[in-house]
Coordinates of C-alpha atoms and ligand atoms in Angstrom, one line a residue:
M1 CA 86.3 95.4 92.5
S2 CA 86.6 98.5 90.4
D3 CA 88.6 99.7 87.5
S4 CA 89.5 103.0 88.9
T5 CA 93.1 104.0 88.8
E6 CA 93.0 106.8 91.3
T7 CA 96.2 107.3 93.1
L8 CA 97.2 108.3 96.6
T9 CA 99.9 110.4 98.2
V10 CA 101.0 109.5 101.7
D11 CA 103.0 111.7 104.0
L12 CA 104.1 110.5 107.4
R13 CA 105.5 113.2 109.6
D14 CA 107.5 112.8 112.8
I15 CA 106.1 109.4 113.7
H16 CA 107.0 108.0 117.1
K17 CA 106.2 104.6 118.5
Q18 CA 107.5 102.8 121.6
F19 CA 107.0 99.3 122.8
Y20 CA 107.7 99.0 126.6
G21 CA 110.5 101.6 126.3
V22 CA 111.9 100.3 123.0
K23 CA 111.9 103.1 120.6
A24 CA 110.7 101.3 117.4
N25 CA 110.1 104.5 115.5
E26 CA 111.7 107.8 116.5
G27 CA 110.6 110.8 114.6
V28 CA 110.2 109.1 111.2
N29 CA 109.3 111.0 108.1
F30 CA 108.2 109.1 105.0
Q31 CA 106.6 110.1 101.7
L32 CA 105.1 107.9 99.1
R33 CA 104.3 109.1 95.6
P34 CA 101.6 107.6 93.3
G35 CA 102.8 105.0 91.0
E36 CA 106.1 104.2 92.6
V37 CA 107.7 101.1 94.1
H38 CA 109.3 102.6 97.3
A39 CA 111.7 100.3 99.0
L40 CA 112.0 100.4 102.8
L41 CA 115.4 99.0 103.7
G42 CA 116.9 98.3 107.0
E43 CA 118.4 95.7 109.3
N44 CA 116.3 93.5 111.6
G45 CA 114.8 95.6 114.3
A46 CA 115.3 98.9 112.4
G47 CA 111.5 99.7 112.7
K48 CA 110.3 98.9 109.2
S49 CA 107.4 96.6 110.2
T50 CA 106.3 99.1 112.9
L51 CA 106.2 102.0 110.5
C52 CA 104.2 99.9 108.0
S53 CA 101.8 98.6 110.6
I54 CA 101.1 102.2 111.6
L55 CA 100.4 103.2 108.1
A56 CA 98.2 100.1 107.7
G57 CA 96.2 101.0 110.8
L58 CA 97.3 98.0 112.9
Y59 CA 99.2 100.2 115.4
R60 CA 98.5 103.8 116.5
P61 CA 101.5 106.1 116.6
D62 CA 102.4 107.6 120.0
A63 CA 102.9 110.9 118.2
G64 CA 103.1 112.2 114.6
E65 CA 100.8 112.9 111.7
M66 CA 99.6 110.8 108.8
I67 CA 98.5 112.8 105.8
I68 CA 96.8 111.1 103.0
E69 CA 96.0 113.1 99.8
G70 CA 96.7 116.3 101.8
E71 CA 94.3 115.4 104.6
P72 CA 95.3 114.4 108.2
V73 CA 93.9 110.9 109.0
V74 CA 93.6 108.8 112.1
F75 CA 93.2 105.0 111.6
K76 CA 91.6 103.1 114.4
S77 CA 92.0 99.7 112.7
P78 CA 93.3 98.1 109.5
K79 CA 89.7 98.5 108.2
D80 CA 90.0 102.2 108.3
A81 CA 93.2 102.1 106.4
L82 CA 91.7 99.8 103.8
A83 CA 88.8 102.1 103.4
A84 CA 91.3 104.9 102.7
G85 CA 93.0 102.6 100.1
I86 CA 95.9 101.3 102.1
G87 CA 96.5 97.6 102.8
M88 CA 99.4 95.5 104.0
V89 CA 100.6 91.9 103.5
Y90 CA 102.2 91.1 106.9
Q91 CA 105.2 88.9 107.4
H92 CA 103.0 86.4 109.0
F93 CA 99.9 85.8 106.9
R94 CA 96.5 86.3 108.2
L95 CA 94.4 84.0 106.1
V96 CA 91.9 81.5 107.5
P97 CA 93.4 78.1 106.7
N98 CA 90.1 76.2 106.5
L99 CA 88.4 78.6 104.1
T100 CA 88.8 78.6 100.4
V101 CA 90.7 81.3 98.5
A102 CA 87.5 82.9 97.3
E103 CA 86.0 82.9 100.9
N104 CA 89.2 84.5 102.2
L105 CA 88.8 87.3 99.6
A106 CA 85.3 88.0 100.8
L107 CA 86.1 87.7 104.5
G108 CA 85.7 91.0 106.4
H109 CA 84.7 92.8 103.2
H110 CA 81.1 92.1 102.6
N111 CA 78.7 92.9 105.4
L112 CA 77.7 90.1 107.6
G113 CA 74.4 88.7 106.5
V114 CA 74.8 89.6 102.9
M115 CA 74.9 86.5 100.9
V116 CA 77.7 86.5 98.4
D117 CA 77.4 84.0 95.6
Q118 CA 80.3 81.6 95.6
K119 CA 80.4 81.4 91.9
D120 CA 80.7 85.2 91.6
L121 CA 83.5 85.3 94.2
Q122 CA 85.4 82.5 92.4
R123 CA 85.0 84.3 89.1
D124 CA 86.3 87.6 90.6
A125 CA 89.2 85.8 92.2
T126 CA 90.2 84.1 88.9
Q127 CA 89.9 87.3 86.9
L128 CA 91.9 89.3 89.4
G129 CA 94.5 86.6 89.4
E130 CA 94.8 86.5 85.7
R131 CA 95.0 90.3 85.4
Y132 CA 97.8 90.7 87.8
G133 CA 99.8 87.6 87.2
L134 CA 98.8 86.0 90.5
P135 CA 97.4 82.6 89.5
V136 CA 95.7 80.6 92.3
D137 CA 92.8 78.2 92.4
P138 CA 89.9 80.0 94.0
T139 CA 88.3 76.8 95.2
A140 CA 91.5 75.6 97.0
R141 CA 91.6 75.8 100.8
I142 CA 94.4 77.9 102.2
W143 CA 96.1 75.0 104.0
Q144 CA 96.5 73.3 100.7
L145 CA 98.5 76.1 99.2
S146 CA 102.2 76.7 99.2
V147 CA 103.6 79.7 101.0
G148 CA 104.1 81.5 97.7
E149 CA 100.4 80.9 96.7
Q150 CA 99.2 82.1 100.1
Q151 CA 101.1 85.3 99.6
R152 CA 99.3 85.7 96.2
V153 CA 96.0 85.3 98.0
E154 CA 97.0 88.0 100.5
I155 CA 97.8 90.4 97.6
L156 CA 94.6 89.5 95.8
K157 CA 92.7 90.2 99.0
L158 CA 94.0 93.8 98.9
L159 CA 93.3 94.2 95.2
Y160 CA 89.8 92.8 95.7
R161 CA 89.3 95.8 98.1
D162 CA 90.9 98.0 95.4
A163 CA 93.8 99.1 97.6
K164 CA 95.8 102.0 96.1
V165 CA 98.8 101.5 98.3
L166 CA 100.1 98.0 98.9
I167 CA 102.6 97.4 101.6
L168 CA 104.5 94.2 101.3
D169 CA 106.6 93.3 104.3
E170 CA 109.6 91.2 103.3
P171 CA 107.6 89.3 100.7
T172 CA 110.5 87.6 99.1
A173 CA 111.8 86.0 102.3
V174 CA 109.5 83.0 101.5
L175 CA 109.8 82.9 97.8
T176 CA 112.1 81.1 95.3
P177 CA 114.0 83.4 92.9
Q178 CA 111.5 82.7 90.1
E179 CA 108.6 83.4 92.4
S180 CA 110.3 86.7 93.4
Q181 CA 110.7 87.7 89.8
S182 CA 107.1 87.0 89.1
L183 CA 106.1 89.1 92.1
F184 CA 108.3 91.9 90.8
S185 CA 106.4 92.0 87.5
T186 CA 103.1 92.0 89.4
M187 CA 104.4 95.0 91.4
R188 CA 105.4 96.8 88.1
Q189 CA 101.9 96.2 86.8
L190 CA 100.3 97.7 89.9
T191 CA 102.4 100.8 89.7
D192 CA 101.8 101.2 86.0
E193 CA 98.1 101.6 87.0
G194 CA 99.0 104.4 89.4
R195 CA 99.0 102.3 92.5
S196 CA 102.0 102.4 94.8
V197 CA 103.9 99.6 96.5
I198 CA 106.0 99.8 99.7
F199 CA 108.5 97.0 99.3
V200 CA 110.2 96.1 102.6
S201 CA 113.4 94.2 102.2
H202 CA 117.0 93.9 103.4
K203 CA 118.2 92.4 100.2
L204 CA 120.1 95.1 98.3
H205 CA 120.0 93.5 94.9
E206 CA 116.2 93.2 95.0
V207 CA 115.8 96.8 96.1
K208 CA 118.1 97.8 93.3
Q209 CA 116.2 95.8 90.8
V210 CA 112.6 96.6 91.6
S211 CA 112.3 100.0 93.3
D212 CA 112.1 103.6 92.1
R213 CA 113.1 105.1 95.4
V214 CA 114.7 103.7 98.6
S215 CA 114.2 104.9 102.2
V216 CA 116.6 103.5 104.7
M217 CA 115.9 103.0 108.4
R218 CA 118.4 102.3 111.2
Q219 CA 117.6 101.9 114.9
G220 CA 114.1 103.4 114.7
Q221 CA 115.1 106.4 112.6
M222 CA 114.9 107.3 108.9
V223 CA 118.5 107.8 107.8
G224 CA 118.0 108.7 104.2
E225 CA 116.0 108.6 101.1
I226 CA 117.4 108.3 97.6
D227 CA 116.4 107.6 94.0
T228 CA 117.3 104.0 93.3
A229 CA 119.1 104.8 90.1
D230 CA 121.5 106.9 92.1
A231 CA 122.0 104.4 94.9
E232 CA 125.1 102.2 94.9
P233 CA 124.6 99.0 96.8
K234 CA 127.7 99.8 98.9
D235 CA 126.2 103.2 99.9
L236 CA 122.9 101.6 100.8
A237 CA 124.7 99.0 102.9
R238 CA 126.6 101.7 104.7
M239 CA 123.4 103.7 105.4
M240 CA 121.7 100.6 106.7
V241 CA 124.5 99.5 109.1
G242 CA 126.1 102.9 109.8
R243 CA 129.6 101.9 108.8
D244 CA 131.5 100.3 105.9
L245 CA 130.9 96.6 105.5
E246 CA 133.7 94.2 104.8
L247 CA 131.9 92.2 102.3
P248 CA 133.3 88.6 102.3
T249 CA 135.5 87.9 99.4
R250 CA 136.3 84.4 98.4
A251 CA 139.7 83.8 96.9
E252 CA 139.5 81.7 93.7
D253 CA 140.6 78.2 94.3
D254 CA 140.9 75.1 92.3
S255 CA 140.0 73.0 95.3
T256 CA 142.6 70.3 95.0
G257 CA 142.7 69.6 98.7
Q258 CA 142.2 66.2 100.2
P259 CA 138.6 64.9 100.6
M260 CA 137.7 65.5 104.2
L261 CA 134.1 64.4 104.0
V262 CA 133.1 61.6 101.7
V263 CA 129.5 60.6 101.5
R264 CA 128.5 57.5 99.5
D265 CA 124.9 56.5 98.6
L266 CA 123.6 57.7 101.9
R267 CA 120.1 56.9 102.9
V268 CA 118.6 58.4 106.1
P269 CA 115.0 57.9 107.4
G270 CA 112.7 60.8 108.1
D271 CA 110.6 61.3 111.2
R272 CA 107.8 59.0 110.2
G273 CA 110.0 56.2 109.1
L274 CA 109.8 57.1 105.4
E275 CA 113.1 57.7 103.7
S276 CA 114.1 61.4 103.5
V277 CA 117.6 61.1 102.1
K278 CA 117.5 58.8 99.1
G279 CA 121.0 57.8 98.2
V280 CA 123.2 60.8 98.0
S281 CA 126.9 60.9 97.2
F282 CA 129.3 63.8 97.3
E283 CA 132.6 65.0 98.8
V284 CA 133.9 68.0 100.5
R285 CA 137.6 68.7 100.2
S286 CA 140.0 70.6 102.4
G287 CA 139.7 74.3 101.8
E288 CA 136.5 74.4 99.9
V289 CA 132.9 75.4 100.7
V290 CA 130.3 73.2 99.3
G291 CA 126.8 74.7 99.4
V292 CA 123.6 72.7 99.7
A293 CA 120.7 74.5 98.1
G294 CA 117.1 73.4 98.3
V295 CA 113.6 74.5 99.3
S296 CA 113.2 73.7 103.0
G297 CA 111.9 70.2 103.7
N298 CA 113.7 68.4 100.9
G299 CA 115.9 66.3 103.1
Q300 CA 118.4 68.9 104.4
R301 CA 117.6 68.3 108.0
E302 CA 117.9 64.5 107.8
L303 CA 121.0 64.8 105.7
A304 CA 122.6 66.9 108.4
Y305 CA 121.5 64.5 111.1
G306 CA 122.9 61.6 109.2
L307 CA 126.2 63.3 108.7
V308 CA 126.8 64.4 112.3
G309 CA 125.7 61.2 114.0
L310 CA 122.3 62.3 115.2
R311 CA 120.4 59.8 113.1
R312 CA 121.6 56.4 112.0
P313 CA 121.7 56.0 108.2
T314 CA 119.9 53.0 106.8
S315 CA 122.6 52.4 104.2
G316 CA 125.6 54.1 102.6
S317 CA 128.6 55.6 104.3
V318 CA 130.0 58.7 105.8
T319 CA 133.8 59.1 106.0
L320 CA 135.6 61.9 107.9
D321 CA 139.2 62.3 106.8
G322 CA 139.5 58.6 105.9
V323 CA 137.7 57.3 109.0
D324 CA 134.3 55.6 108.5
V325 CA 131.9 57.1 111.1
T326 CA 128.6 55.9 109.6
E327 CA 127.7 53.9 112.6
E328 CA 129.2 56.2 115.2
N329 CA 127.6 58.6 117.7
V330 CA 127.9 62.4 117.8
L331 CA 130.9 62.3 120.2
E332 CA 132.9 60.1 117.9
H333 CA 132.2 62.4 115.0
I334 CA 133.5 65.3 117.1
R335 CA 136.6 63.3 117.9
Q336 CA 137.2 62.8 114.2
G337 CA 137.2 66.5 113.6
L338 CA 133.6 67.5 112.9
A339 CA 132.1 70.8 113.9
Y340 CA 128.4 71.4 113.6
I341 CA 126.4 74.7 113.6
P342 CA 122.7 73.6 113.8
Q343 CA 119.8 75.6 112.7
N344 CA 118.4 75.8 116.2
R345 CA 121.2 77.6 118.1
L346 CA 119.7 77.1 121.6
G347 CA 118.0 73.8 121.1
M348 CA 120.9 71.8 119.9
G349 CA 123.9 74.1 119.8
L350 CA 124.3 75.9 123.1
S351 CA 123.2 75.2 126.6
P352 CA 120.7 78.0 127.3
G353 CA 121.1 78.0 131.1
L354 CA 124.9 78.1 131.2
T355 CA 126.9 81.3 131.0
T356 CA 128.6 82.3 127.8
E357 CA 132.0 81.4 129.1
D358 CA 130.9 77.9 130.1
N359 CA 129.3 77.4 126.8
L360 CA 132.5 78.4 125.0
G361 CA 134.4 75.9 127.1
L362 CA 131.9 73.0 126.7
K363 CA 133.9 71.1 124.2
A364 CA 137.4 71.9 125.4
F365 CA 137.1 71.1 129.1
R366 CA 138.5 67.6 128.9
E367 CA 141.8 68.9 127.6
A368 CA 144.9 70.6 129.0
P369 CA 145.3 73.3 130.0
Y370 CA 141.6 73.5 131.0
S371 CA 141.8 70.4 133.1
K372 CA 144.5 68.5 134.9
G373 CA 143.8 64.8 135.3
R374 CA 140.1 64.9 136.0
Q375 CA 140.1 68.3 137.6
L376 CA 139.0 71.5 135.8
V377 CA 141.3 74.4 136.0
P378 CA 138.8 77.3 136.5
A379 CA 141.3 80.1 135.8
A380 CA 142.4 78.8 132.5
F381 CA 138.8 78.0 131.6
K382 CA 137.7 81.6 132.4
S383 CA 140.5 83.3 130.6
R384 CA 139.8 81.2 127.5
G385 CA 136.2 82.4 127.6
K386 CA 137.2 86.0 128.0
D387 CA 139.6 85.8 125.0
L388 CA 137.0 84.2 122.8
I389 CA 134.4 86.8 123.7
E390 CA 136.8 89.5 122.7
Q391 CA 138.2 87.9 119.7
Y392 CA 134.8 87.0 118.2
D393 CA 133.2 90.3 119.3
I394 CA 130.4 88.6 121.2
R395 CA 128.4 91.5 122.7
G396 CA 126.1 91.7 125.6
V397 CA 127.8 89.2 127.8
V398 CA 127.3 89.8 131.6
P399 CA 129.3 87.6 134.0
G400 CA 127.1 85.0 135.5
L401 CA 124.2 85.5 133.1
P402 CA 122.8 82.6 131.1
I403 CA 123.7 82.7 127.4
R404 CA 120.1 82.5 126.3
L405 CA 119.8 86.2 127.1
L406 CA 122.1 87.1 124.2
S407 CA 120.7 88.3 120.9
G408 CA 120.6 85.9 117.9
G409 CA 123.6 87.3 116.3
N410 CA 125.7 87.1 119.4
L411 CA 124.6 83.5 120.1
Q412 CA 125.7 82.6 116.6
K413 CA 129.1 84.2 117.1
A414 CA 129.5 82.3 120.3
L415 CA 128.6 79.0 118.7
L416 CA 130.9 79.6 115.8
A417 CA 133.7 80.7 118.1
R418 CA 133.4 77.5 120.1
E419 CA 133.2 75.2 117.1
V420 CA 136.0 76.9 115.1
E421 CA 138.3 77.0 118.1
M422 CA 138.3 73.2 118.0
Q423 CA 140.2 73.5 114.6
P424 CA 137.8 71.1 112.9
K425 CA 138.6 69.3 109.7
I426 CA 134.9 69.6 108.6
L427 CA 132.5 72.3 109.5
I428 CA 128.8 71.7 108.7
A429 CA 126.6 74.8 109.1
R430 CA 122.9 75.0 108.6
S431 CA 121.4 78.4 107.8
P432 CA 124.1 80.0 109.9
T433 CA 122.9 83.6 109.3
R434 CA 119.2 83.1 109.4
G435 CA 117.5 85.9 111.3
L436 CA 120.8 87.8 111.9
D437 CA 121.3 91.4 111.1
V438 CA 123.8 92.6 108.4
G439 CA 126.6 93.2 110.9
A440 CA 126.4 89.7 112.5
T441 CA 125.9 88.1 109.1
E442 CA 129.1 89.7 108.0
A443 CA 131.0 88.4 111.0
V444 CA 129.6 84.8 110.6
R445 CA 130.4 84.7 106.9
N446 CA 133.9 85.9 107.4
S447 CA 134.5 83.2 110.0
I448 CA 133.3 80.6 107.6
L449 CA 135.7 81.9 104.9
R450 CA 138.5 82.0 107.4
E451 CA 137.9 78.4 108.1
R452 CA 138.0 77.7 104.5
S453 CA 141.4 79.4 104.2
R454 CA 142.7 77.4 107.1
G455 CA 141.9 74.2 105.2
T456 CA 138.7 73.1 106.7
G457 CA 136.1 71.6 104.4
V458 CA 132.9 73.4 104.8
L459 CA 129.4 72.1 104.0
L460 CA 127.0 75.0 104.0
M461 CA 123.3 74.2 104.0
S462 CA 121.2 77.3 103.5
E463 CA 117.9 78.5 102.0
D464 CA 119.5 81.9 101.3
L465 CA 120.7 81.8 97.7
D466 CA 122.7 85.0 98.1
E467 CA 124.6 83.4 100.9
L468 CA 125.2 80.2 99.0
L469 CA 126.4 82.1 95.9
A470 CA 128.6 84.4 97.9
L471 CA 130.4 81.6 99.8
S472 CA 130.4 78.4 97.9
D473 CA 133.0 77.0 95.6
R474 CA 130.6 74.3 94.5
L475 CA 126.8 73.8 94.9
I476 CA 124.7 70.8 95.1
V477 CA 120.9 71.0 95.0
L478 CA 118.6 68.7 97.0
Y479 CA 115.2 67.9 95.8
E480 CA 113.0 65.3 97.4
G481 CA 115.9 63.7 99.1
E482 CA 118.1 63.4 96.0
I483 CA 120.9 65.5 94.5
V484 CA 119.4 66.8 91.3
G485 CA 122.3 68.9 90.2
E486 CA 125.8 70.1 90.9
L487 CA 127.2 73.5 89.8
T488 CA 130.5 75.1 90.2
A489 CA 130.6 78.7 91.6
R490 CA 131.2 80.0 88.1
M491 CA 128.2 78.1 86.6
A492 CA 125.8 78.8 89.4
T493 CA 123.2 81.6 89.1
A494 CA 120.1 82.2 91.1
E495 CA 118.1 81.2 88.1
R496 CA 119.8 77.9 87.5
L497 CA 119.6 77.0 91.2
G498 CA 116.0 78.0 91.4
L499 CA 115.1 75.7 88.5
L500 CA 116.9 72.8 90.2
M501 CA 115.3 73.6 93.5
A502 CA 111.9 73.3 91.8
G503 CA 113.0 69.9 90.5
Q504 CA 113.4 71.1 86.8
R505 CA 116.6 69.3 86.2
D506 CA 116.1 69.1 82.4
E507 CA 115.9 72.9 82.0
V508 CA 119.4 73.4 83.3
A509 CA 122.0 72.8 80.8
P510 CA 124.9 70.8 82.3
Ligands
LIG1 N1 104.7 94.3 119.2 C1 105.9 94.6 119.7 N2 106.1 94.5 121.0 C2 107.3 94.8 121.5 N3 108.4 95.3 120.8 C3 108.2 95.4 119.5 C4 107.0 95.0 118.9 N4 107.1 95.2 117.5 C5 108.4 95.6 117.3 N5 109.0 95.7 118.5 C6 110.4 96.2 118.7 O1 110.6 97.4 117.9 C7 111.8 97.4 117.2 C8 111.5 97.5 115.7 O2 110.9 96.3 115.3 P1 110.3 96.2 113.8 O3 109.5 97.3 113.4 O4 109.7 94.8 113.8 O5 111.7 96.2 112.9 P2 112.0 95.6 111.5 O6 110.7 95.3 110.8 O7 112.8 96.6 110.8 O8 112.8 94.3 111.7 C9 112.5 96.1 117.6 O9 113.4 96.4 118.7 C10 111.4 95.2 118.1 O10 111.9 94.3 119.0
LIG2 MG1 110.0 93.4 110.1

């Protein structure tokens, strides 16, 4: 640990990197100045992590130059990069679960055989944590920490090695809004000292809030670099996607529709027999989107299972358009007008081995005109599949090929197409855009809003607060299996939701 505040300039020139023919980076230029937060923005697969991993010494570029402080460098490993002052927090953390925080800080840093005093290590960890607003117990073992705390340890690890350039790859993906804000102030403090931060994200408002400059990547190429102050979110989105986005707009509505889903004092067991949903009551009306917010693992999964007939509730009731389906199986729920978009598209939603057309027809095949008596009518079935593929812009379909070969975004479009075509009364969707790129996300969100305008009641369960805030008319927050708050769209802010998600009911004024 040192108090030096030297800074580094980084200049990446014409970087190329392929993986088995996939051009992950194609002639990328990137400059980093001392003391800046430089956002790296781009859709999934744009090549951001690859570029960062090259700078951090994890990958070697196929071609191109890396110039640090005016000198060309070649990194053979992340160790070399760290020695030059560059370190990265990866999307998947690399801590050793069974070691303590302090031990993880020292790991790989001190030479083998050198005895490092545990007390010294712990003191260093505490001091660093206090100085940079990264509080964590140095004696805790990694497996005992929350994801947010583990991320702090990763950052402390870099600071313990006195990194001048910190690369954070999608750090906010695993944080609550409050944790993100606290990370942003840590980032500010680092840059105030002359260090620089590369902040990878695809969330426009975060980039706008925290960065000084933005570089945008698309399909392996750098498409632009701009001072954040001059960057309109709309322009950044266009750079990222390569076309104008039709951002979903939700017509204001007073939601006076009929209640389509009525849930009363519902209790649902968890996997180990303990109760996971502990008496929740709410309604979803025709033509409204009700968002369910919560940190993952607070009963969302069990609530969904209880609502769609995958798990028998222990008490309470679920009513679909006036029909009590509490004790019924999944098929009966579907008959009563329920559509479900599960979190695991291939596990529960689609049949991986069937073709896209067959998957699209799975729910309709019992009805005319797709079957006559007990006979399927293949021509009708096929043409329905074709129509849906076109209508929902499902790309990459090859006749005869199993659906599992489609990309995540196209799988989700197929799933939505199939569910929505059944003209459901209630649509329950869990994290419907998770892992999708901006284009597919837009398509999925617009489908959901179209359902809302058609009069479907939508229950949207998501960990993405932006999504919840953009689509919901009302929001309920689940915490430890209970509803700890309900907010109208007008009242809901990321901050209020974040407090409720952390169980701080009292701090949110009604
Ligand atoms: N280790 C790897 N092996 C094979 N392909 C990879 C590997 N890493 C990345 N890719 C591919 O390179 C492209 C860019 O990926 P990545 O750099 O992870 O993008 P981003 O971080 O912007 O989402 C993607 O098509 C991805 O599938
Ligand atoms: Mg990435």
